[in-house]
Coordinates of C-alpha atoms and ligand atoms in Angstrom, one line a residue:
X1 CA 74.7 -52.1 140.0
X2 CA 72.3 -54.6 141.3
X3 CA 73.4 -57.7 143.0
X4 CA 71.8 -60.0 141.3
X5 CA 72.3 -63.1 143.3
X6 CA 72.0 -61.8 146.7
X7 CA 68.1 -60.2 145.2
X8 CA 67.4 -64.3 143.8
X9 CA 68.6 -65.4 147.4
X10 CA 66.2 -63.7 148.8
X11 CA 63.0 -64.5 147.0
X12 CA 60.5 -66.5 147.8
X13 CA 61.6 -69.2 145.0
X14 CA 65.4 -68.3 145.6
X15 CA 65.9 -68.6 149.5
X16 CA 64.3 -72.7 148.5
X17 CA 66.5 -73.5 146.1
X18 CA 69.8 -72.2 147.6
X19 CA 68.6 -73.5 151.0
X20 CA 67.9 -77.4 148.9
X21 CA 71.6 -76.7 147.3
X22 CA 73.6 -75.6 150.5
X23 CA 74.1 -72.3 148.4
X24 CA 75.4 -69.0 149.9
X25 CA 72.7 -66.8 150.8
X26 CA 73.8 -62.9 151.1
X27 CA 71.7 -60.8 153.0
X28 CA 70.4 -57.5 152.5
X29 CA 72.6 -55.4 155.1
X30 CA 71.6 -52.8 157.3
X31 CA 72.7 -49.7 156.1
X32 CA 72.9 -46.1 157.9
X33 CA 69.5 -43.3 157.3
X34 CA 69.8 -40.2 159.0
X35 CA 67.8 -40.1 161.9
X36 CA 67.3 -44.4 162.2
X37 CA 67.7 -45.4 165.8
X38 CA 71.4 -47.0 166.9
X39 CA 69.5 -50.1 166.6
X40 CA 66.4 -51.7 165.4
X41 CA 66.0 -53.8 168.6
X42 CA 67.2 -54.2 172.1
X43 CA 71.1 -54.8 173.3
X44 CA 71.7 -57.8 175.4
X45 CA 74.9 -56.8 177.5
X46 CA 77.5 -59.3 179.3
X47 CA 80.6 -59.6 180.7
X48 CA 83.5 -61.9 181.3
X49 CA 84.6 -61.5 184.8
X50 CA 84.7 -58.3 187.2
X51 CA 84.7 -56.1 183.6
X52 CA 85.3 -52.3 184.3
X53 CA 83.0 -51.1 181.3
X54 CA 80.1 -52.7 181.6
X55 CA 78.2 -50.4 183.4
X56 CA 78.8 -47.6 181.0
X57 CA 78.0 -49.5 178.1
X58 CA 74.6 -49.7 179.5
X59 CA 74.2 -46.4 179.9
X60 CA 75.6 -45.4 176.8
X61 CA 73.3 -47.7 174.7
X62 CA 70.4 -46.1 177.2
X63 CA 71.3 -42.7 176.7
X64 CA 70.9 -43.7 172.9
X65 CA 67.3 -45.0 173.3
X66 CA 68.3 -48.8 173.6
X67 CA 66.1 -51.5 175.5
X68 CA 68.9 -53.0 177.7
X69 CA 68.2 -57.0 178.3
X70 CA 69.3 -59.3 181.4
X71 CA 71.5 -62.2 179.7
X72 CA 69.7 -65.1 178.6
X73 CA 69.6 -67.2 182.6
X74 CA 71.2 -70.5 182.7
X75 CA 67.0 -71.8 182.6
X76 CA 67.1 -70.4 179.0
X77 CA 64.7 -67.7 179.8
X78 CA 64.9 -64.6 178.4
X79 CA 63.3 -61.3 178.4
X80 CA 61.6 -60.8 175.3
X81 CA 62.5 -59.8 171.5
X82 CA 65.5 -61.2 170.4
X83 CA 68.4 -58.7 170.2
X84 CA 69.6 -56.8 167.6
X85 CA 73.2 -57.0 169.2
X86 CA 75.1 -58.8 171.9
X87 CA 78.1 -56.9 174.3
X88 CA 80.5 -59.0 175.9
X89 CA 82.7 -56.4 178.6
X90 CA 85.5 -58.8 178.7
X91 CA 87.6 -56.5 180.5
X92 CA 87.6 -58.9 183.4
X93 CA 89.0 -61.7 181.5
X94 CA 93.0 -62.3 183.1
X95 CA 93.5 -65.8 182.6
X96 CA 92.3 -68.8 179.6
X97 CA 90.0 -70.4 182.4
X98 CA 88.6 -67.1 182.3
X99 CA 87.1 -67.4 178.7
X100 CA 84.7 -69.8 180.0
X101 CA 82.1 -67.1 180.8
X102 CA 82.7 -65.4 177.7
X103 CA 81.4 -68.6 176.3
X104 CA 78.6 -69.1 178.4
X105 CA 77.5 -65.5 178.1
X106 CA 77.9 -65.7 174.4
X107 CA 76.8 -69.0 173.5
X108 CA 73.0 -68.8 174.0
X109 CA 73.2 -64.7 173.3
X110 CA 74.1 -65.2 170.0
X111 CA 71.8 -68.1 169.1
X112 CA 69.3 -65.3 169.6
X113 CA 70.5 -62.4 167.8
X114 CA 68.5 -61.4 165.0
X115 CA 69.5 -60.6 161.6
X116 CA 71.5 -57.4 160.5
X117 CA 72.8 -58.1 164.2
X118 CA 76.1 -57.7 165.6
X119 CA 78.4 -58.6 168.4
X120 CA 80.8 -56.5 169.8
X121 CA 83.1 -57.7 172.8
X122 CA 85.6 -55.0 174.8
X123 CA 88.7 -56.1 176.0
X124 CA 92.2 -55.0 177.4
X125 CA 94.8 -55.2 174.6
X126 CA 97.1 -58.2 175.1
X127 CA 100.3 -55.4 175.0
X128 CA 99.0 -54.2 178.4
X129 CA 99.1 -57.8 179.7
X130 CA 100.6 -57.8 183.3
X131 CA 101.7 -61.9 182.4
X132 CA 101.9 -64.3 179.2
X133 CA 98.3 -66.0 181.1
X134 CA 96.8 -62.5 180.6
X135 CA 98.3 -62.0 177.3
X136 CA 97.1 -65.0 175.9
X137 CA 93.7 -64.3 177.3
X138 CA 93.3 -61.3 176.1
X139 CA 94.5 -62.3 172.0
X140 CA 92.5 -65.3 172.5
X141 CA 89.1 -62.8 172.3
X142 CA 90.5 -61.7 168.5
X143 CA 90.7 -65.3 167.2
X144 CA 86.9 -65.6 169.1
X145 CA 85.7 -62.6 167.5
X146 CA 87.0 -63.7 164.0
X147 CA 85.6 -66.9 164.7
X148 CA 82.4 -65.7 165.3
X149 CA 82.3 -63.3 162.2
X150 CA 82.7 -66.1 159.9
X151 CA 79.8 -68.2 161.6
X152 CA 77.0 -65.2 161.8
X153 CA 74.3 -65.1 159.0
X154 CA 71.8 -62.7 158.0
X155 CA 74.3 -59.5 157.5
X156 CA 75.4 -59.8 160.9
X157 CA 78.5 -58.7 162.5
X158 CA 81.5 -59.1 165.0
X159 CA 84.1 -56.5 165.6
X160 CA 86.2 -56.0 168.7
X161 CA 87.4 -53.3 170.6
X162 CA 90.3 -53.2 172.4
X163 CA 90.2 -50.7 175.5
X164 CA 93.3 -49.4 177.4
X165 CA 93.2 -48.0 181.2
X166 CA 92.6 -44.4 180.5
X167 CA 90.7 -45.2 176.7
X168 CA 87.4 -45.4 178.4
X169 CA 86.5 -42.0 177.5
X170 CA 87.2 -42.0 173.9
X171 CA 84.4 -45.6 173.9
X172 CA 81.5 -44.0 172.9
X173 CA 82.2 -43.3 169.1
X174 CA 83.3 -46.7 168.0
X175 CA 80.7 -48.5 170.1
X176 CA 77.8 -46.7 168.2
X177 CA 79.6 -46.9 164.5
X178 CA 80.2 -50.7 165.4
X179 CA 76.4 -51.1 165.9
X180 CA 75.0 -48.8 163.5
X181 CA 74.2 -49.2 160.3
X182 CA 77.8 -47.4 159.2
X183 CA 79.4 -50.4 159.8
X184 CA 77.5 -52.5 157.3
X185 CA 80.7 -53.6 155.5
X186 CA 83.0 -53.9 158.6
X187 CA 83.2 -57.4 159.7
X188 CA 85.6 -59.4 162.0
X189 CA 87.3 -56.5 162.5
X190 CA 90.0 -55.2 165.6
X191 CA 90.7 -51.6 166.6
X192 CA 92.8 -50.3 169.4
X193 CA 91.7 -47.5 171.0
X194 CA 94.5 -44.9 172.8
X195 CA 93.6 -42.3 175.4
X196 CA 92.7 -39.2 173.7
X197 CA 90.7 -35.9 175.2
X198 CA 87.0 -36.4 173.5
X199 CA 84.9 -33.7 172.8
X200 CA 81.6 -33.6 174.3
X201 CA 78.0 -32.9 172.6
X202 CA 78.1 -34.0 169.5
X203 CA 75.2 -33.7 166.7
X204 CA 74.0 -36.9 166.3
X205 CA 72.4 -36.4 162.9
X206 CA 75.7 -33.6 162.0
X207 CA 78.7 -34.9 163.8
X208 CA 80.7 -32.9 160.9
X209 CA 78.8 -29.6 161.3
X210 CA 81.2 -26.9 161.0
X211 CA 84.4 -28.6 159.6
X212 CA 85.8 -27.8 156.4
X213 CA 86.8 -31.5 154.3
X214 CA 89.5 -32.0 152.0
X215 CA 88.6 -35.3 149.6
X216 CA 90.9 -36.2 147.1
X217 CA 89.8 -38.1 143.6
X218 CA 86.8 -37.1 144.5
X219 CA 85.3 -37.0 140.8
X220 CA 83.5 -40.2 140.9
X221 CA 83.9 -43.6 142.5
X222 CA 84.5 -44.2 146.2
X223 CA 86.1 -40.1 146.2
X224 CA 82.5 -39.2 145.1
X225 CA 80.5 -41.3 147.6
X226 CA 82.9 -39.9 150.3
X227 CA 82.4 -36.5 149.8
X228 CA 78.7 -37.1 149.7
X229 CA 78.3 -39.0 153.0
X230 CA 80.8 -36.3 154.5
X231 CA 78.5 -33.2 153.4
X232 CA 75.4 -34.9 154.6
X233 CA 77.4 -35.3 158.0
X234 CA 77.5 -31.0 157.8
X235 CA 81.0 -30.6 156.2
X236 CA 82.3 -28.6 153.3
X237 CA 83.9 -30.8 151.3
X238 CA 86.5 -29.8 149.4
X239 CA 86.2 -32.3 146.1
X240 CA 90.2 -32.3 144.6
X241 CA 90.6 -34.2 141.3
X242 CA 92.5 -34.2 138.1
X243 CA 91.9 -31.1 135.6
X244 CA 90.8 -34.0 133.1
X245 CA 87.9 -35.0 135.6
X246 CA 86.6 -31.2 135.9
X247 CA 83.2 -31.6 134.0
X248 CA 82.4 -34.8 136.8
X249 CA 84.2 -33.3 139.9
X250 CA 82.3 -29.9 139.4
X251 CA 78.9 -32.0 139.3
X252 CA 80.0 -33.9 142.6
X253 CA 80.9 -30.5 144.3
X254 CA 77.6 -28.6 142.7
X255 CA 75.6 -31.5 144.2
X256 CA 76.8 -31.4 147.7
X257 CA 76.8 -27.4 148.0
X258 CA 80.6 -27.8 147.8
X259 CA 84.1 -26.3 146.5
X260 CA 85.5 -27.9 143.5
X261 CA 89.2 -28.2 143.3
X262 CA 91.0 -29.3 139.7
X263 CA 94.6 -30.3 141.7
X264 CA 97.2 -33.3 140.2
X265 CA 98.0 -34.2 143.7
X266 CA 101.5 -35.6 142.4
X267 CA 102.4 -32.3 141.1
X268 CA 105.0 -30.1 142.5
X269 CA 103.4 -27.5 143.4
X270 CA 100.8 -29.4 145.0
X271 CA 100.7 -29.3 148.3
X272 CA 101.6 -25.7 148.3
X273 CA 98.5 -24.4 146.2
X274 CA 96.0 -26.6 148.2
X275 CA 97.8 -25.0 151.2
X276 CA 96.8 -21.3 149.5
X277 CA 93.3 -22.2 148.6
X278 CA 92.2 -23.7 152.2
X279 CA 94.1 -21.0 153.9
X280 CA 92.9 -18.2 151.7
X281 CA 89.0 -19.5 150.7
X282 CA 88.1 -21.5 154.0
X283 CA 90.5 -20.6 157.2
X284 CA 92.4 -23.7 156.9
X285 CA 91.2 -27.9 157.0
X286 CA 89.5 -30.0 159.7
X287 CA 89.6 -33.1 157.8
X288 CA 91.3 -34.8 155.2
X289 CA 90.6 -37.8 153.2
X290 CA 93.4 -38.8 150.7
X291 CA 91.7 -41.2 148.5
X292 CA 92.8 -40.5 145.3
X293 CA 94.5 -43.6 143.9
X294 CA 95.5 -46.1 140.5
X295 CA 96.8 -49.5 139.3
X296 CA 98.6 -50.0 136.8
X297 CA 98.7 -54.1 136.9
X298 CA 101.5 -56.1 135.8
X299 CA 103.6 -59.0 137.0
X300 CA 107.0 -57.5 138.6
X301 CA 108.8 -59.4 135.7
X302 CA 106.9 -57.2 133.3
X303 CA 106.4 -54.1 135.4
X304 CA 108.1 -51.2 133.8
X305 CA 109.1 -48.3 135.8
X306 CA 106.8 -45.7 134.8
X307 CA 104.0 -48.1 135.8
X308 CA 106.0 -48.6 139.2
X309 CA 106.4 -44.8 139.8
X310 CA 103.1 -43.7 138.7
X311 CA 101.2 -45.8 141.5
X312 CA 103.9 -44.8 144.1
X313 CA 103.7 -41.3 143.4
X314 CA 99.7 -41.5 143.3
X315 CA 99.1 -44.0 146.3
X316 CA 101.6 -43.5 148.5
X317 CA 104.1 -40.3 147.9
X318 CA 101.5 -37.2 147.2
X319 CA 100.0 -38.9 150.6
X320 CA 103.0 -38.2 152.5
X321 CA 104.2 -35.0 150.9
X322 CA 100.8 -33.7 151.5
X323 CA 100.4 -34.6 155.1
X324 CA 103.8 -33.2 156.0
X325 CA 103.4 -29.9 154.2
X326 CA 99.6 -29.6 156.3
X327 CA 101.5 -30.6 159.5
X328 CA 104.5 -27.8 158.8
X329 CA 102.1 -25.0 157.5
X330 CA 101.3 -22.9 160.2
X331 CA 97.6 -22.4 160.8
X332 CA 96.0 -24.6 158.1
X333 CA 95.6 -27.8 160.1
X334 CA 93.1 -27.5 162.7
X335 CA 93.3 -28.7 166.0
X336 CA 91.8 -31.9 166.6
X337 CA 92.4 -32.5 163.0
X338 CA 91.3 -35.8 161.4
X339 CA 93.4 -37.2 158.2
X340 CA 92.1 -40.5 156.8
X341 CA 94.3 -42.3 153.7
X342 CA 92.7 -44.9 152.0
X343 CA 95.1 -48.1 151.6
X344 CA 93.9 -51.6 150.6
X345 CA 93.0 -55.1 150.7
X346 CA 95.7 -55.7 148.4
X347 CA 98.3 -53.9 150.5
X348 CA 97.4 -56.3 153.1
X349 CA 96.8 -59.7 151.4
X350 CA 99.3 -58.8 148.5
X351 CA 98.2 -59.3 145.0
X352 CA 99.4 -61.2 141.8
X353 CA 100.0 -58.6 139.2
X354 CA 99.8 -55.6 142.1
X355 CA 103.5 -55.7 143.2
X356 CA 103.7 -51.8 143.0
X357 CA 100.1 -51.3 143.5
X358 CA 99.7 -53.6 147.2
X359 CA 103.9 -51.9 148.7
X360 CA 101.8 -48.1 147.7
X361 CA 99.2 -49.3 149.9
X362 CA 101.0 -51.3 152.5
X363 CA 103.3 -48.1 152.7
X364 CA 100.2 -46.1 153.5
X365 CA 99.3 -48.7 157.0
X366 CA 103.0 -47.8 158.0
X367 CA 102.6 -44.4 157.4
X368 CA 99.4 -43.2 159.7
X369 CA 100.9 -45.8 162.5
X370 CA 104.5 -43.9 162.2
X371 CA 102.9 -40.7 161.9
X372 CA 100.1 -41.3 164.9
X373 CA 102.0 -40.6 167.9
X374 CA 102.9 -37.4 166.1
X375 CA 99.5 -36.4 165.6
X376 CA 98.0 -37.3 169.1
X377 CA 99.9 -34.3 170.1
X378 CA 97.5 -32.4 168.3
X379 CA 94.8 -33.8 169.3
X380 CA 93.8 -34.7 165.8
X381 CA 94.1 -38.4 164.3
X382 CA 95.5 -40.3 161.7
X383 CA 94.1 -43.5 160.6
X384 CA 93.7 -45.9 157.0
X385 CA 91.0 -47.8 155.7
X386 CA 91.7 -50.6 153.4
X387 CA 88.6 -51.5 151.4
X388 CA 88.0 -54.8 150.0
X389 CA 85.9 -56.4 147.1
X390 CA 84.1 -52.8 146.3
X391 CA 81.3 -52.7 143.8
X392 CA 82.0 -49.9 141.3
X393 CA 82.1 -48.9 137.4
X394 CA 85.5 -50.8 137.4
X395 CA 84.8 -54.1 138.8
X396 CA 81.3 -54.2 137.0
X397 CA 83.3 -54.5 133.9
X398 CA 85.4 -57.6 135.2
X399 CA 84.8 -61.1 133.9
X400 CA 81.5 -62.8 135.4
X401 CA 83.5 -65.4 137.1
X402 CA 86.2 -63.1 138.4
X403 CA 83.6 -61.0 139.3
X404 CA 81.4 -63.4 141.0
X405 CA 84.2 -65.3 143.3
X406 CA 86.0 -61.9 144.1
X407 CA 82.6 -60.5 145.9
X408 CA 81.7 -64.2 147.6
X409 CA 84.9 -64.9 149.2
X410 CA 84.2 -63.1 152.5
X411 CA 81.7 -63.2 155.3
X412 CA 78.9 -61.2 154.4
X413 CA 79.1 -62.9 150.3
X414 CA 78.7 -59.8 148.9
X415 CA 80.9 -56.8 147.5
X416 CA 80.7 -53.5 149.9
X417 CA 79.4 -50.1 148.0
X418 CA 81.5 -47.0 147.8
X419 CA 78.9 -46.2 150.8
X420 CA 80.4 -48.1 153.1
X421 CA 84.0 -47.1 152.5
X422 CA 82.7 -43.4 152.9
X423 CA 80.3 -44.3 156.2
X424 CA 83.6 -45.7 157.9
X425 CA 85.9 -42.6 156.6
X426 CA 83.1 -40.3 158.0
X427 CA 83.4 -41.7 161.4
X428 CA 87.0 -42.1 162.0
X429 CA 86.3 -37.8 161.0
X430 CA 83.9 -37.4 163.5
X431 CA 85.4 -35.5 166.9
X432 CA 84.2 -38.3 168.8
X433 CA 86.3 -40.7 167.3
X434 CA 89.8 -39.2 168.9
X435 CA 90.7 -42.2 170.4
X436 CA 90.9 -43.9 166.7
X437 CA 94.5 -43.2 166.3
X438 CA 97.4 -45.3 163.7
X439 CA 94.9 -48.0 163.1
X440 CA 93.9 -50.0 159.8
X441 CA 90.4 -50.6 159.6
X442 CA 89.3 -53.0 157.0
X443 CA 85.9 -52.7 154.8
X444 CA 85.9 -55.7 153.2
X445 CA 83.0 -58.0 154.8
X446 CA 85.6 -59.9 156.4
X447 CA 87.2 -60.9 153.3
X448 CA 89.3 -64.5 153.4
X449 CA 92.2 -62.5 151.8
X450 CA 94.3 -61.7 153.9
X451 CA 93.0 -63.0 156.7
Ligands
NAD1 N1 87.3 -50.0 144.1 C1 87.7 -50.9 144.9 O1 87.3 -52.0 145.0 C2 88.9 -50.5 145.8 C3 89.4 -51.5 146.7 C4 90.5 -51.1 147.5 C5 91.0 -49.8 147.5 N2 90.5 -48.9 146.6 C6 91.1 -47.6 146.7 O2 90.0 -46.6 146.9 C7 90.4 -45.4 146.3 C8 89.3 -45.0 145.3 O3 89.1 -46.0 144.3 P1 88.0 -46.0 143.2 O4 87.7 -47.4 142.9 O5 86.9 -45.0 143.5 O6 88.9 -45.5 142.0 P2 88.5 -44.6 140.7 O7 89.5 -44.8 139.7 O8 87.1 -44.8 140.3 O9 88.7 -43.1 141.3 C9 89.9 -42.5 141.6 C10 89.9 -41.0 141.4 O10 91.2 -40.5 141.7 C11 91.5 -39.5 140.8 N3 93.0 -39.4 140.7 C12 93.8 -40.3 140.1 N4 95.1 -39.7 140.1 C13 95.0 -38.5 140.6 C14 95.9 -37.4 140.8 N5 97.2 -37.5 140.5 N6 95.4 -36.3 141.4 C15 94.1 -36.1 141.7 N7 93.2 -37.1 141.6 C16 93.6 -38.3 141.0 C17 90.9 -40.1 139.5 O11 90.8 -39.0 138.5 C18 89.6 -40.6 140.0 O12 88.6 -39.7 139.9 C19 91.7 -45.6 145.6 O13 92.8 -45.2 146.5 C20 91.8 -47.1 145.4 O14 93.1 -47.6 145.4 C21 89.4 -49.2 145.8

């Protein structure tokens, strides 16, 4: 599933003709390899103000084998290569006059960056604002970053982090997916991190070494690209899906040296039986990734209920009754558990002909930020992704146009691939990531919908 106008953009012949037409040109993004450095250049690092992270951004992107640059001088000189990404520690930033030296770090930083680049900035989150000055401040750097997303080129990036007093520790994890190659498809994204106790010493090339992975619909699509990233991080993956995908699911599960699990997750007797089988065949569950999902498309005015209850009982009610029966069985959810529930574009942007398809996954973003708090006391995590335009079987077979406008309306001009989707489920997994906690994190490129 080639993209065949992104590969003519980017010929010799192609990248003339779209530059003499004012056409988009997507780029080829850079995309995670075991054992790739964090970055394939050096890190230019800045801050806004007396910022309180800066220093240990440094040493983090050090410690990860990263040429630290001096900020570009008010001369324009500079030392060197240009850099594959730009840090802005805006942690200093308390008042709007303040976000003049955001501008004047950033300004001639990211003129330079190269492509496949990305920006990251760190800042307080506006709820922790001492005064409405600070507030605004501080919210003002997510219409910035935004900003910023929608004016890169090349398959560059901008993301913010926001950092509360006592989140510094839980950093490190979302710095290094936000520069890696995992976050290909993330774009013009905010996360909030919370306080969280963060393991040490993790495998760089393993971070799931050891943990035992529950994937549901994991038979073919995004499901199978999960549980195929996940294994390669060192987990065994549990692959659950419908008796009627067994032939495909067994093939996903025999590929990745995992278990293969023929469950209807909207059964009765669900959650109880995968209960049973990951107490009785693997000592309970580190991680687990409800992805299973379906449409069943109509306007409301036509929507009959079995196509309403279907999609609720797929998308959003096995997800719940799931969860709750793994959080009240004693024993089978680990400590420092990690649950990820895949929502959607749709369920934030709202769909025409999706009514019950976009509340199932709306429901799902008020779900892990209800249940968060809850699972904090555990140590473990619960988060959502909501992918966007994804390039798959299904939308292959859409109408050329549909096809064509639904992949170009968003930063990057491209669909993601299931990769992606799994690359950011596989981090909000990883131990490091504890401090990920209730949050939403889109894969979508920085799609216009929903915005
Ligand atoms: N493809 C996209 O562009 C896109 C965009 C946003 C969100 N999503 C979401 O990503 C997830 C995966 O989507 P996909 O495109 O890979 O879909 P898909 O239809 O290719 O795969 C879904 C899998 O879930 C399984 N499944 C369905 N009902 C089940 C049940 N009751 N019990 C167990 N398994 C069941 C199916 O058999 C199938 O293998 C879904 O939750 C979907 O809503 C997809």
């Amino acid at each position: 599933m080639s993209d065949w106008y992104r590969d003519f953009a980017n010929s010799g012949f192609g990248t003339t003709i779209t530059k003499q037409l004012g056409l988009p040109r997507p780029a080829v993004l850079r995309r995670h390899e075991p054992g790739q450095p964090l970055l394939p250049g050096p890190a230019v690092v800045g801050s806004a103000g007396e910022g309180r992270l800066r220093d240990a951004l440094t040493q983090l992107l050090q410690a990860e084998g990263v040429h630290v640059q001096s900020p570009v001088t008010a001369d324009g000189a500079t030392d060197g290569e240009k850099p594959a990404a730009v840090l802005l520690d805006a942690t200093g930033v308390r008042s709007p006059a303040d976000l003049a030296s955001a501008h004047d770090f950033l300004s001639p930083a990211v003129k330079r960056l190269r492509a496949t680049g990305r920006v990251l900035i760190l800042a307080d989150p506006p709820s922790d604002a001492d005064s409405p000055a600070q507030a605004a401040a501080r919210q003002a750097l997510d219409g910035l970053v935004r900003s910023i997303a929608k004016e890169l080129r090349g398959g560059s990036t901008a993301n913010l982090i926001y950092v509360p007093a006592g989140a510094e520790t839980a950093l490190a994890s979302p710095v290094r997916f936000f520069l890696s190659g995992r976050s290909a498809y993330v774009d013009g994204q905010v996360v909030t991190l919370s306080a969280a106790e963060v393991p040490g010493d993790e495998d760089g090339d393993k971070p799931l070494a050891g943990k035992v992975a529950v994937v549901t619909g994991a038979a073919r699509g995004i499901g199978a690209a999960i549980a195929k990233v996940m294994a390669r991080d060192g987990a065994h993956v549990v692959a659950v899906d419908v008796p009627a995908a067994g032939d495909s699911l067994a093939a996903v599960a025999n590929q990745i040296g995992g278990t293969a699990l023929q469950l209807d997750i909207t059964a009765d007797d669900a959650p109880q039986r995968l209960i049973d089988h990951l107490r009785e065949r693997h000592g309970g569950v580190d991680i687990v990734v409800h992805n299973a999902g379906i449409t069943r498309d109509k306007l409301l005015v036509n929507m009959d209920a079995a196509r309403w209850n279907s999609v609720m009982a797929v998308n959003l009610q096995a997800q719940l009754d799931i969860t709750e029966a793994l959080l009240d069985a004693e024993g089978v959810l680990k400590d420092g558990a990690r649950i990820v529930c895949v929502s959607s574009q749709s369920g934030i942007a709202g769909n025409r002909g999706q009514t019950n398809y976009a509340a199932s996954k709306a429901g799902v973003i008020g779900m892990v930020r209800a249940w968060a708090p809850r699972f904090a006391e555990r140590n473990a995590t619960i988060n959502a992704v909501a992918p966007g335009f994804i390039v798959t079987e299904m939308t292959a077979k859409m109408p050329f146009g549909t096809r064509e406008i639904g992949s170009r309306i968003n930063s990057l001009q491209q669909g993601g691939l299931p990769v992606d989707v799994a690359e950011t489920i596989a981090w909000l997994a990883q131990p490091g990531s504890a401090g990920v906690n209730g949050q939403t994190v889109r894969v979508c490129g920085q799609s216009m919908l929903g915005a």
